[in-house]
GROMACS .gro file of N, CA, C and O in nm:
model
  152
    1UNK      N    1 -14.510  -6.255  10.309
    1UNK     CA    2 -14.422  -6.138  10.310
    1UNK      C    3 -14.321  -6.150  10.196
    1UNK      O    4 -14.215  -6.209  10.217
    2UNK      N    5 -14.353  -6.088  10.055
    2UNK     CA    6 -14.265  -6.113   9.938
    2UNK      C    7 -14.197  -6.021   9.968
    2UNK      O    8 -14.244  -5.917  10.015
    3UNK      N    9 -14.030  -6.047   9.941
    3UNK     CA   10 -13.944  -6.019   9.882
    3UNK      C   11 -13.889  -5.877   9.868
    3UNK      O   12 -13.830  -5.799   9.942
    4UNK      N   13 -13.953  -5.872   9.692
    4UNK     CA   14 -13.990  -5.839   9.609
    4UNK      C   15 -14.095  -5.768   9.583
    4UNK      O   16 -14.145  -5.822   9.485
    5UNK      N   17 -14.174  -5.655   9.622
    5UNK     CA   18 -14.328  -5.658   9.602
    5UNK      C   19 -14.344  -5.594   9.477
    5UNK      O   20 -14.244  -5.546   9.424
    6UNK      N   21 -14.468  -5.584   9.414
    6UNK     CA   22 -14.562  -5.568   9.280
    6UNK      C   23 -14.483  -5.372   9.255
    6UNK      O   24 -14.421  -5.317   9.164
    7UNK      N   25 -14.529  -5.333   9.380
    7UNK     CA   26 -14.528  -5.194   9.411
    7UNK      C   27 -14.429  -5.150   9.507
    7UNK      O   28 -14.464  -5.131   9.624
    8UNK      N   29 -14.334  -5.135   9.479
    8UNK     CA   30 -14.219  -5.094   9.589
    8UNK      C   31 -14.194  -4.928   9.648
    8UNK      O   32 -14.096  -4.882   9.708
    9UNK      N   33 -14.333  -4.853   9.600
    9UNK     CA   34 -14.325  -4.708   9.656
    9UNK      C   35 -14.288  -4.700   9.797
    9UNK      O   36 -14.193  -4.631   9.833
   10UNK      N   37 -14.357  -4.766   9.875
   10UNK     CA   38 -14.346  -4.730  10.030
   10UNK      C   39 -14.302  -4.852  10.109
   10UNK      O   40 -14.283  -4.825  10.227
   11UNK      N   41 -14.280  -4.973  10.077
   11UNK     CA   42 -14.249  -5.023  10.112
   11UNK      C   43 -14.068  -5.101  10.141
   11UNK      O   44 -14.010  -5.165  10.229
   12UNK      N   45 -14.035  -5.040   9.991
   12UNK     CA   46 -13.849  -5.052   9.939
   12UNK      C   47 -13.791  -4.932  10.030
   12UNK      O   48 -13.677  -4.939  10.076
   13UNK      N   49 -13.881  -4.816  10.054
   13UNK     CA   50 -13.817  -4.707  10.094
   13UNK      C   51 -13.826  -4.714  10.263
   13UNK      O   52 -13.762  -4.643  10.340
   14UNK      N   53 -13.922  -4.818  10.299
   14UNK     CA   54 -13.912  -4.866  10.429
   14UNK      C   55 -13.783  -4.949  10.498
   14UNK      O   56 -13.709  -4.937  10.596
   15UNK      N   57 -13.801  -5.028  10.402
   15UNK     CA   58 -13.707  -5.143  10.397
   15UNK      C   59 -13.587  -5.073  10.420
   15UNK      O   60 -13.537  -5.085  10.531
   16UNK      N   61 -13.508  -4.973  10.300
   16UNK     CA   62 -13.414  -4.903  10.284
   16UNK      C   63 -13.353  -4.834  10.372
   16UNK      O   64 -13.233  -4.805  10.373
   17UNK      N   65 -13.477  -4.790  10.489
   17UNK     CA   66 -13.455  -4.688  10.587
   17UNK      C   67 -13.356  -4.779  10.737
   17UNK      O   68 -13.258  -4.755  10.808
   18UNK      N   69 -13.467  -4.898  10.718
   18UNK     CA   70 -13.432  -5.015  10.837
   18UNK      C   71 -13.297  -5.081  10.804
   18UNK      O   72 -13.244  -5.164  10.878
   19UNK      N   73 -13.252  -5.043  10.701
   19UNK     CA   74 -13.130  -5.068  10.636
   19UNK      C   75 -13.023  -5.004  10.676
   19UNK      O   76 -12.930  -5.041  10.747
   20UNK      N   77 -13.048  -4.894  10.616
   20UNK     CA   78 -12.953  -4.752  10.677
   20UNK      C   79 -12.943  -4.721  10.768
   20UNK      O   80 -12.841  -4.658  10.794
   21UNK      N   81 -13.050  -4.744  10.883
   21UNK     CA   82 -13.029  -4.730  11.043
   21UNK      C   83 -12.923  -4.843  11.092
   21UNK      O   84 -12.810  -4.823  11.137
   22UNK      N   85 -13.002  -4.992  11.065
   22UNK     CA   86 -12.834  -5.086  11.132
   22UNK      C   87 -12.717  -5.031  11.050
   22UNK      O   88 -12.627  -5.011  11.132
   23UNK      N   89 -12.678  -5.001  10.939
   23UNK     CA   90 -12.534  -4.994  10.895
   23UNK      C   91 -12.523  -4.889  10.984
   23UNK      O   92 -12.438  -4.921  11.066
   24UNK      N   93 -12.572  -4.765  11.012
   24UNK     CA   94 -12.500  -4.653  11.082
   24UNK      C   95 -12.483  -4.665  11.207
   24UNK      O   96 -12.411  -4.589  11.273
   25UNK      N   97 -12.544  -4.757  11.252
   25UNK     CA   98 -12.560  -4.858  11.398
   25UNK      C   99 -12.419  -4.945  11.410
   25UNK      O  100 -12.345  -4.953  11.508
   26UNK      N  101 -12.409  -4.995  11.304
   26UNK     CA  102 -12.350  -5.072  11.323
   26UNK      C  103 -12.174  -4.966  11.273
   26UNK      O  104 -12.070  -5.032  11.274
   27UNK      N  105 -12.166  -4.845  11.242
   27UNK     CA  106 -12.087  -4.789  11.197
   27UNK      C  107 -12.043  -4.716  11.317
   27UNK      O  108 -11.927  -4.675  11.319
   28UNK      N  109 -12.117  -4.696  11.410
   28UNK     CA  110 -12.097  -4.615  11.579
   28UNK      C  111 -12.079  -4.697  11.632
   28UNK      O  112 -12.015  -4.659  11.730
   29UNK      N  113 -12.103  -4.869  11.641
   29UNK     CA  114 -12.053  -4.946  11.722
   29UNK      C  115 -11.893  -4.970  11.683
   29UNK      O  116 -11.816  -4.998  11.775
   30UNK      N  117 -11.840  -4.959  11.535
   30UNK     CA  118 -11.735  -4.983  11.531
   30UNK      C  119 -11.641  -4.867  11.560
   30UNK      O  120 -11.522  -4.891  11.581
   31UNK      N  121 -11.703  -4.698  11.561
   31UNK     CA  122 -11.596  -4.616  11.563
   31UNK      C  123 -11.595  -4.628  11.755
   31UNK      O  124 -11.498  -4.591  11.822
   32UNK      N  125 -11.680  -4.666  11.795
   32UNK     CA  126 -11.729  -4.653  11.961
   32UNK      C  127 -11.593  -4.781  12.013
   32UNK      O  128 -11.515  -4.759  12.106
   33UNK      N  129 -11.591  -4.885  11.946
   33UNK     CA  130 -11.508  -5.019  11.943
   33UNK      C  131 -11.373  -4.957  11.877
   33UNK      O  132 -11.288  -5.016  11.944
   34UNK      N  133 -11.329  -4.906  11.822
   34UNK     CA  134 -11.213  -4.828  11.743
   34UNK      C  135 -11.111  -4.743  11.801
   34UNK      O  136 -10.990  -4.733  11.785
   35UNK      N  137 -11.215  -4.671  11.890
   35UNK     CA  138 -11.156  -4.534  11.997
   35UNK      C  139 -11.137  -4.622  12.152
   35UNK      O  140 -11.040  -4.611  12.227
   36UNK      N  141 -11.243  -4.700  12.171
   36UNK     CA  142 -11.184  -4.782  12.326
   36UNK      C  143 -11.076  -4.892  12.307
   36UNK      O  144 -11.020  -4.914  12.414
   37UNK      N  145 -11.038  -4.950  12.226
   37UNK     CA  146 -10.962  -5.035  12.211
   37UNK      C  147 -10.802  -5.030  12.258
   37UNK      O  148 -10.723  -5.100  12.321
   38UNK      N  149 -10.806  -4.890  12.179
   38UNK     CA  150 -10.636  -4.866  12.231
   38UNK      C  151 -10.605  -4.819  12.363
   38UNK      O  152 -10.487  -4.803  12.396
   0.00000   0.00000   0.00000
């Protein structure tokens, strides 16, 4: 499982997606953690 691959058409844009889902995941856990706190 490189890296890096030869051909990054469908696979960078995979990657990218699984990317952007935890940060926005992880961006509702903090406004979700933000608003209960106080």
């Amino acid at each position: 499982m490189p890296v890096l691959e030869p051909t990054p058409q469908n696979g960078q844009k995979k990657l990218l997606l699984i990317m952007g889902a935890i940060f926005g995941i992880m961006v509702v856990i903090g406004v979700i953690a933000s608003i209960a706190a106080p």
